[in-house]
Amino acid sequence: MTTVYNGNGHSNGHGNGSQERNQERYIVEDLENLTFSVHRKVFVSPEILFDEERRIFDKCWIYVGHASELKQPNDFRTRQVAGRPVIFTRDKQGTVRALLNVCRHRGALVCREREGNARQFYCIYHGWSYNTDGSIKGIPGDDAYPPNFDKKSKGLVPVPRLEHYKDFYFVNFDKDAPDLHTYLAGAKDYIDLVVDQSPSGRMEIISGVQEYDIKANWKLLVENSVDDYHLVTTHSTWLNYMRNSGVNITPAKGHMLPTKGFGIDLGNGHLTTDNPNYRGRPVAKWISVYGEEAKADIDAIRKELVTRLGEQRAARVADTNRNLCVFPNLVINDGSSVTVRNFYPVAPDRMRVTAWALGPVEETEAQRARRLHAFLTFYGPGGFATPDDVAALELAQQGYAAWREVPWTDLSRGMGNSQEQLATDEGHLRVFWRKWSELVEGKAA
Ligand code: FES
Ligand code: FE
């Protein structure tokens, strides 16, 4: 039987592959022949990007920021979220809000700073001003408006939905969307593994941000973030560095990497890798790259984890690393540091990436320094990993210029292994694409 995921959640058991492989069907899964194909038009087409904006970014829960970025009342950060200008702010009363950064008069941005603390948002065009809860504060010359002009109703418009899970705030532009907790499904367990690293359960975004563009379609970074198949080739420089630093990176028997890790379907299009750790974790597991002087400190962190969480849970937190993808565009890399990153398409062949380091609020200066070192040296834009990943993704995008002649991407690694999918397989990548197909190729929104 040929199974075609045609976007409406149903499979069609008809026809042979060649007939169905037309340009209007982008994701083709053939369970009989164990093939999974993605049409490369999805990486180059402006029309498909338009559909993604309406059917994915306007419908899904999209990460906007972390509560720790708004420590004081009236703190704010301005962000582009799913193409909209948004003020992520904690108002005077302490309530976290996401307000559209759009003047109610004639539409200018009312907050032009990236971040700060402000008692009001002020539009420089005609001087309308707003309180940090979004309510209207002042309108110059308001006596000129007609008698039925309702000044009170002219506050900044909040995003339709704003919810959080353990201080990770998400917005949704669909007021009828299911709640965030339901949406996150199994991804919650993996966020818990991150948050459990803090003795008080309080993690914080560490000041400073990495921002860069990649000349590649945004979906390539979803794939790349969770794809352990590319590790030994793309990241050979880093693996050599690890080897030279005395870390054992000999592949496990019958496996490409030193440990056997898994790719996991978390439901609703979310997915993760889950690997027994060989890279070390400055938060809980020492390896030689951290230097002898760090050993006692890292051992102490480990001890605190065991005391607080018990052996088993501490081992889960400390001895595995995970690259989590919350559909569609949030990735949390919980490895040698915790990197929170999201990325948006700015064109079919270009994305904008923003990445933050996350850490327990209780960390000492030395622990924080180790964390930031790891954040920079592996995932940073000049680190061991990211430049090589960017090069690979941009090469793929360049290859897609021939999408008409070489139209199909193969994502069939691990198909047929129903029991377990390795992180070096592509089963978890297929999870993303099935959800993508359901939303983009499904009925018009
Ligand atoms: Fe903001 Fe006129 S556009 S005051
Ligand atoms: Fe990589």
Coordinates of C-alpha atoms and ligand atoms in Angstrom, one line a residue:
M1 CA 0.0 0.0 0.0
T2 CA 1.1 3.5 -0.7
T3 CA 0.4 5.9 2.1
V4 CA 0.3 9.5 1.2
Y5 CA 0.2 12.1 3.9
N6 CA -1.8 14.7 2.1
G7 CA -2.3 17.1 4.8
N8 CA -5.8 16.4 6.1
G9 CA -4.6 13.8 8.6
H10 CA -5.9 10.9 6.4
S11 CA -3.8 8.6 4.3
N12 CA -4.8 7.6 0.8
G13 CA -4.1 4.1 -0.2
H14 CA -4.1 4.6 -3.9
G15 CA -1.9 4.8 -6.9
N16 CA 1.8 4.4 -7.3
G17 CA 4.4 6.8 -6.1
S18 CA 5.2 8.4 -9.5
Q19 CA 1.7 9.5 -10.2
E20 CA 1.4 11.1 -6.8
R21 CA 4.7 12.8 -6.9
N22 CA 3.4 15.9 -8.5
Q23 CA 4.3 19.3 -7.3
E24 CA 1.1 19.8 -5.4
R25 CA 1.9 17.0 -3.0
Y26 CA 4.9 17.8 -0.9
I27 CA 5.2 15.1 1.7
V28 CA 5.0 11.5 0.5
E29 CA 5.3 8.6 2.8
D30 CA 5.3 5.1 1.4
L31 CA 4.9 2.5 4.1
E32 CA 5.2 -0.4 1.7
N33 CA 8.5 0.6 0.2
L34 CA 9.6 2.5 3.3
T35 CA 10.3 5.8 1.7
F36 CA 9.6 9.3 3.0
S37 CA 10.1 12.2 0.6
V38 CA 9.9 15.9 1.0
H39 CA 9.4 18.0 -2.2
R40 CA 12.1 20.6 -2.4
K41 CA 9.6 23.2 -3.6
V42 CA 8.8 23.7 0.1
F43 CA 12.2 25.3 0.5
V44 CA 12.0 27.8 -2.3
S45 CA 8.5 28.8 -3.0
P46 CA 7.1 32.2 -1.9
E47 CA 3.6 30.8 -2.1
I48 CA 4.4 28.1 0.3
L49 CA 6.0 30.6 2.7
F50 CA 2.7 32.6 2.5
D51 CA 0.8 29.5 3.4
E52 CA 3.1 28.7 6.3
E53 CA 2.6 32.2 7.7
R54 CA -1.2 31.8 7.7
R55 CA -1.5 28.1 8.6
I56 CA 1.5 27.6 10.9
F57 CA 2.6 30.9 12.4
D58 CA -0.9 32.3 12.8
K59 CA -2.2 29.1 14.3
C60 CA 0.4 27.6 16.6
W61 CA 1.8 28.6 19.9
I62 CA 4.9 30.7 19.2
Y63 CA 7.6 31.4 21.8
V64 CA 7.9 35.0 22.7
G65 CA 10.2 35.1 25.7
H66 CA 11.0 34.0 29.2
A67 CA 9.7 35.6 32.4
S68 CA 13.2 36.2 33.6
E69 CA 13.8 38.8 30.9
L70 CA 11.2 41.0 32.6
K71 CA 12.6 41.1 36.2
Q72 CA 11.1 44.5 37.3
P73 CA 7.7 46.1 36.8
N74 CA 7.7 48.1 33.5
D75 CA 10.6 46.1 32.0
F76 CA 10.0 45.4 28.3
R77 CA 11.6 43.7 25.3
T78 CA 10.4 44.4 21.8
R79 CA 10.3 41.4 19.5
Q80 CA 9.2 40.4 16.0
V81 CA 6.8 37.5 16.6
A82 CA 5.4 35.6 13.6
G83 CA 6.0 38.8 11.6
R84 CA 4.3 41.2 14.1
P85 CA 6.0 43.8 16.2
V86 CA 5.3 42.8 19.8
I87 CA 6.1 44.4 23.2
F88 CA 6.8 41.7 25.7
T89 CA 6.4 43.5 29.0
R90 CA 5.7 43.3 32.7
D91 CA 3.3 46.1 33.6
K92 CA 3.3 48.3 36.6
Q93 CA 1.3 45.7 38.6
G94 CA 3.7 42.9 37.7
T95 CA 1.5 41.2 35.0
V96 CA 3.4 39.8 32.0
R97 CA 1.8 41.0 28.8
A98 CA 2.4 40.8 25.0
L99 CA 1.1 43.9 23.3
L100 CA 1.1 44.7 19.6
N101 CA 3.6 47.5 19.2
V102 CA 1.2 49.5 17.0
C103 CA -0.2 52.9 17.7
R104 CA -4.0 53.0 17.7
H105 CA -4.0 56.3 15.9
R106 CA -2.2 55.8 12.6
G107 CA -0.2 52.7 13.2
A108 CA 3.4 53.7 14.1
L109 CA 5.5 51.7 16.4
V110 CA 5.1 53.1 19.9
C111 CA 8.2 51.5 21.4
R112 CA 11.5 51.7 19.4
E113 CA 13.9 50.3 21.9
R114 CA 14.9 46.7 22.0
E115 CA 14.7 46.5 25.7
G116 CA 14.5 48.7 28.8
N117 CA 12.2 49.9 31.6
A118 CA 9.6 52.5 30.7
R119 CA 6.7 54.1 32.6
Q120 CA 4.9 54.6 29.3
F121 CA 5.1 53.9 25.6
Y122 CA 5.0 57.0 23.6
C123 CA 4.3 57.4 19.9
I124 CA 6.6 60.0 18.4
Y125 CA 4.2 60.7 15.4
H126 CA 1.4 62.6 17.1
G127 CA 2.2 62.0 20.7
W128 CA -0.3 59.4 21.8
S129 CA 0.9 57.6 24.9
Y130 CA 0.1 54.3 26.6
N131 CA 0.6 52.8 30.1
T132 CA 2.6 49.7 30.3
D133 CA -0.5 47.6 30.7
G134 CA -1.5 48.9 27.2
S135 CA -4.2 51.2 28.3
I136 CA -4.4 54.7 26.7
K137 CA -2.7 57.4 28.8
G138 CA -2.8 60.6 26.8
I139 CA -4.0 61.9 23.4
P140 CA -2.8 65.5 22.6
G141 CA -5.6 67.8 21.6
D142 CA -8.3 65.2 22.3
D143 CA -11.0 67.9 22.5
A144 CA -10.9 67.9 18.7
Y145 CA -12.4 64.5 18.4
P146 CA -16.2 63.9 17.9
P147 CA -18.4 63.4 21.0
N148 CA -18.7 59.6 20.4
F149 CA -14.9 59.1 20.2
D150 CA -14.2 56.5 22.9
K151 CA -10.7 57.4 24.2
K152 CA -10.7 54.5 26.8
S153 CA -11.0 51.9 24.0
K154 CA -7.9 53.2 22.3
G155 CA -5.3 51.1 24.2
L156 CA -2.7 49.0 22.6
V157 CA -4.1 45.7 21.4
P158 CA -2.8 42.6 23.2
V159 CA -2.0 39.5 21.3
P160 CA -5.1 37.2 21.2
R161 CA -3.5 34.6 23.5
L162 CA -0.6 34.7 25.9
E163 CA 0.2 31.7 28.1
H164 CA 3.3 30.2 29.8
Y165 CA 4.7 26.9 30.9
K166 CA 7.3 27.2 33.6
D167 CA 8.1 30.8 32.6
F168 CA 8.4 30.1 28.9
Y169 CA 5.9 32.4 27.4
F170 CA 4.1 31.7 24.1
V171 CA 1.6 33.7 22.1
N172 CA -1.0 32.5 19.7
F173 CA -2.7 34.7 17.1
D174 CA -5.6 32.3 16.9
K175 CA -8.0 33.1 19.7
D176 CA -9.6 29.6 19.4
A177 CA -6.4 27.6 19.7
P178 CA -6.2 24.9 22.3
D179 CA -4.5 25.9 25.5
L180 CA -0.7 25.9 25.6
H181 CA -0.4 23.0 28.1
T182 CA -2.4 20.8 25.8
Y183 CA -0.5 22.0 22.8
L184 CA 2.9 21.3 24.3
A185 CA 2.0 17.6 24.9
G186 CA 5.1 15.6 25.6
A187 CA 7.4 18.6 25.2
K188 CA 6.5 19.5 28.8
D189 CA 8.5 16.6 30.2
Y190 CA 11.6 17.8 28.4
I191 CA 11.1 21.4 29.6
D192 CA 10.8 20.0 33.1
L193 CA 14.3 18.3 32.6
V194 CA 15.7 21.8 31.9
V195 CA 13.9 23.5 34.8
D196 CA 14.9 20.8 37.3
Q197 CA 18.5 21.9 36.9
S198 CA 17.7 24.9 39.2
P199 CA 17.4 24.1 42.9
S200 CA 14.5 26.5 43.1
G201 CA 13.0 25.7 39.8
R202 CA 13.9 29.1 38.5
M203 CA 15.9 29.4 35.3
E204 CA 16.9 32.7 33.7
I205 CA 17.9 34.0 30.4
I206 CA 21.4 35.3 30.7
S207 CA 21.9 38.8 29.4
G208 CA 23.2 39.0 25.8
V209 CA 21.9 37.4 22.7
Q210 CA 23.2 35.8 19.6
E211 CA 21.5 37.0 16.3
Y212 CA 22.4 35.9 12.8
D213 CA 20.8 35.3 9.5
I214 CA 21.2 32.0 7.5
K215 CA 20.7 32.0 3.8
A216 CA 18.5 29.0 4.0
N217 CA 14.9 28.1 4.5
W218 CA 13.8 28.1 8.1
K219 CA 12.7 24.4 8.1
L220 CA 16.3 23.4 7.5
L221 CA 17.2 24.6 10.9
V222 CA 14.5 22.5 12.5
E223 CA 15.9 19.4 10.8
N224 CA 19.5 20.4 11.6
S225 CA 18.8 21.1 15.3
V226 CA 17.8 17.5 15.9
D227 CA 19.7 15.6 13.2
D228 CA 22.5 13.6 14.8
Y229 CA 23.3 11.9 11.5
H230 CA 25.4 14.9 10.5
L231 CA 27.4 15.1 13.7
V232 CA 30.4 13.0 12.6
T233 CA 30.8 14.6 9.2
T234 CA 29.8 18.3 9.6
H235 CA 31.3 18.5 13.1
S236 CA 34.5 16.6 12.6
T237 CA 36.5 19.7 13.8
W238 CA 34.7 19.7 17.1
L239 CA 35.0 15.9 17.5
N240 CA 38.7 16.2 16.9
Y241 CA 38.9 18.9 19.5
M242 CA 37.1 16.7 22.0
R243 CA 39.4 13.8 21.1
N244 CA 42.4 15.9 21.6
S245 CA 41.1 17.1 24.9
G246 CA 41.0 13.5 26.1
V247 CA 37.3 12.8 25.7
N248 CA 36.4 9.3 24.5
I249 CA 34.4 9.7 21.3
T250 CA 34.9 6.2 20.0
P251 CA 31.6 5.1 18.4
A252 CA 29.6 2.6 20.4
K253 CA 29.3 -0.8 18.8
G254 CA 27.0 -0.7 15.7
H255 CA 26.4 3.0 16.2
M256 CA 27.8 6.2 14.7
L257 CA 28.3 8.0 18.0
P258 CA 29.9 7.2 21.3
T259 CA 26.5 6.5 22.8
K260 CA 23.3 5.2 21.5
G261 CA 20.7 7.9 21.6
F262 CA 17.1 8.2 20.4
G263 CA 14.9 10.4 18.3
I264 CA 11.5 10.8 20.0
D265 CA 8.0 11.9 18.9
L266 CA 6.5 14.1 21.6
G267 CA 3.1 14.6 19.9
N268 CA 1.6 17.6 18.1
G269 CA 4.7 17.9 15.9
H270 CA 7.2 18.3 18.8
L271 CA 10.2 16.1 18.9
T272 CA 13.5 15.6 20.6
T273 CA 16.8 13.8 20.6
D274 CA 17.6 12.0 23.8
N275 CA 21.2 10.9 24.2
P276 CA 23.2 9.4 27.0
N277 CA 25.8 12.1 27.4
Y278 CA 29.3 11.9 26.3
R279 CA 29.9 15.6 25.8
G280 CA 29.8 16.4 29.5
R281 CA 27.6 18.9 31.2
P282 CA 29.1 21.7 33.2
V283 CA 25.9 21.7 35.2
A284 CA 26.3 18.2 36.3
K285 CA 28.8 16.0 34.6
W286 CA 32.5 16.6 34.4
I287 CA 34.7 15.8 31.4
S288 CA 38.3 16.8 30.8
V289 CA 37.6 19.8 28.5
Y290 CA 36.3 21.7 31.6
G291 CA 39.7 21.4 33.3
E292 CA 40.7 19.7 36.6
E293 CA 39.9 22.8 38.6
A294 CA 36.2 22.6 37.7
K295 CA 35.8 19.0 38.8
A296 CA 35.0 19.6 42.5
D297 CA 32.4 22.2 41.6
I298 CA 30.7 20.1 39.0
D299 CA 30.6 17.2 41.4
A300 CA 29.0 19.4 44.0
I301 CA 26.3 20.4 41.5
R302 CA 25.7 16.7 40.8
K303 CA 25.4 16.0 44.6
E304 CA 22.8 18.7 45.0
L305 CA 20.8 17.2 42.1
V306 CA 20.9 13.8 43.8
T307 CA 19.9 15.1 47.2
R308 CA 17.0 17.1 45.7
L309 CA 15.7 14.8 43.0
G310 CA 17.0 11.3 44.0
E311 CA 19.5 9.2 42.1
Q312 CA 17.3 8.3 39.2
R313 CA 15.9 11.7 38.3
A314 CA 19.3 13.3 38.9
A315 CA 20.9 10.8 36.4
R316 CA 18.1 11.7 34.0
V317 CA 18.9 15.4 34.3
A318 CA 22.6 15.1 34.4
D319 CA 23.5 12.1 32.2
T320 CA 21.4 12.7 29.1
N321 CA 21.4 15.6 26.7
R322 CA 18.5 16.7 24.5
N323 CA 17.8 18.8 21.5
L324 CA 14.1 19.7 21.8
C325 CA 12.0 21.2 19.0
V326 CA 8.7 22.7 20.0
F327 CA 6.8 23.0 16.7
P328 CA 7.2 25.1 14.7
N329 CA 10.3 27.2 15.6
L330 CA 11.5 26.9 19.1
V331 CA 14.6 24.8 19.8
I332 CA 16.0 24.1 23.3
N333 CA 19.5 22.6 23.1
D334 CA 20.1 21.1 26.6
G335 CA 23.6 19.9 26.3
S336 CA 26.9 21.5 27.4
S337 CA 24.9 24.6 28.0
V338 CA 21.2 25.4 27.6
T339 CA 20.5 27.3 24.4
V340 CA 17.0 28.6 23.7
R341 CA 16.7 29.6 20.1
N342 CA 14.0 30.5 17.7
F343 CA 14.0 31.5 14.1
Y344 CA 11.7 32.9 11.5
P345 CA 11.6 32.9 7.8
V346 CA 12.3 36.3 6.2
A347 CA 12.2 34.9 2.7
P348 CA 12.0 31.4 1.3
D349 CA 15.8 31.2 1.3
R350 CA 16.6 33.2 4.4
M351 CA 15.9 32.9 8.1
R352 CA 16.7 35.0 11.1
V353 CA 18.0 33.2 14.2
T354 CA 17.9 34.5 17.8
A355 CA 19.6 32.5 20.6
W356 CA 19.8 33.0 24.3
A357 CA 21.7 31.1 27.1
L358 CA 19.5 29.9 29.9
G359 CA 20.8 28.9 33.4
P360 CA 19.7 28.4 37.0
V361 CA 19.4 31.6 38.9
E362 CA 21.5 30.2 41.7
E363 CA 24.7 29.7 39.7
T364 CA 28.0 31.1 41.0
E365 CA 30.2 33.3 38.8
A366 CA 32.5 30.4 38.0
Q367 CA 29.6 28.2 37.0
R368 CA 28.1 31.0 34.9
A369 CA 31.4 31.5 33.2
R370 CA 31.6 27.8 32.3
R371 CA 28.1 27.9 31.0
L372 CA 28.7 30.9 28.8
H373 CA 31.9 29.4 27.5
A374 CA 30.0 26.4 26.4
F375 CA 27.2 28.5 24.9
L376 CA 29.8 30.4 22.8
T377 CA 32.1 27.6 21.9
F378 CA 29.6 25.1 20.5
Y379 CA 26.4 26.8 19.6
G380 CA 27.7 30.4 19.2
P381 CA 27.8 31.9 15.7
G382 CA 31.6 31.6 15.8
G383 CA 31.6 28.3 17.8
F384 CA 32.5 24.8 16.9
A385 CA 29.1 23.9 15.6
T386 CA 27.1 26.7 14.2
P387 CA 29.4 27.9 11.3
D388 CA 29.7 24.4 10.1
D389 CA 25.9 23.9 10.3
V390 CA 25.3 27.2 8.5
A391 CA 27.6 26.2 5.7
A392 CA 25.8 22.9 5.3
L393 CA 22.4 24.5 5.3
E394 CA 23.4 27.2 2.8
L395 CA 24.8 24.5 0.5
A396 CA 21.5 22.6 0.7
Q397 CA 19.6 25.8 -0.1
Q398 CA 21.9 26.4 -3.1
G399 CA 21.3 22.9 -4.3
Y400 CA 17.5 23.5 -4.2
A401 CA 17.9 25.9 -7.1
A402 CA 17.6 22.7 -9.1
W403 CA 14.4 21.6 -7.4
R404 CA 12.6 21.1 -10.7
E405 CA 15.2 18.6 -11.9
V406 CA 16.1 17.0 -8.6
P407 CA 12.8 17.4 -6.7
W408 CA 12.8 15.0 -3.8
T409 CA 14.6 15.0 -0.4
D410 CA 15.0 11.6 1.1
L411 CA 14.1 11.2 4.8
S412 CA 13.8 7.5 5.2
R413 CA 16.5 6.6 7.6
G414 CA 15.3 4.3 10.2
M415 CA 11.9 3.6 8.5
G416 CA 10.6 0.2 9.3
N417 CA 12.2 0.1 12.8
S418 CA 8.9 0.5 14.6
Q419 CA 10.3 -0.1 18.1
E420 CA 12.9 2.6 18.4
Q421 CA 14.3 5.5 16.3
L422 CA 17.9 6.4 16.8
A423 CA 18.9 10.1 17.0
T424 CA 21.0 9.3 13.9
D425 CA 17.8 8.1 12.1
E426 CA 15.2 10.5 10.6
G427 CA 12.1 9.3 12.4
H428 CA 11.9 12.4 14.6
L429 CA 12.4 14.6 11.5
R430 CA 9.4 12.9 9.9
V431 CA 7.4 13.9 13.0
F432 CA 8.0 17.6 12.1
W433 CA 7.1 17.0 8.4
R434 CA 3.9 15.2 9.1
K435 CA 2.7 18.0 11.3
W436 CA 3.8 20.5 8.7
S437 CA 1.9 18.6 6.1
E438 CA -1.2 18.4 8.2
L439 CA -1.2 22.2 8.6
V440 CA 0.0 23.4 5.3
E441 CA -1.4 20.8 2.9
G442 CA -4.6 20.5 5.0
K443 CA -7.8 22.4 4.4
A444 CA -7.3 26.1 4.0
A445 CA -7.5 27.9 7.3
Ligands
FES1 FE1 0.8 57.4 16.8 FE2 -0.4 59.3 15.4 S1 0.4 57.4 14.7 S2 0.1 59.2 17.5
FE2 FE 25.1 20.6 13.8

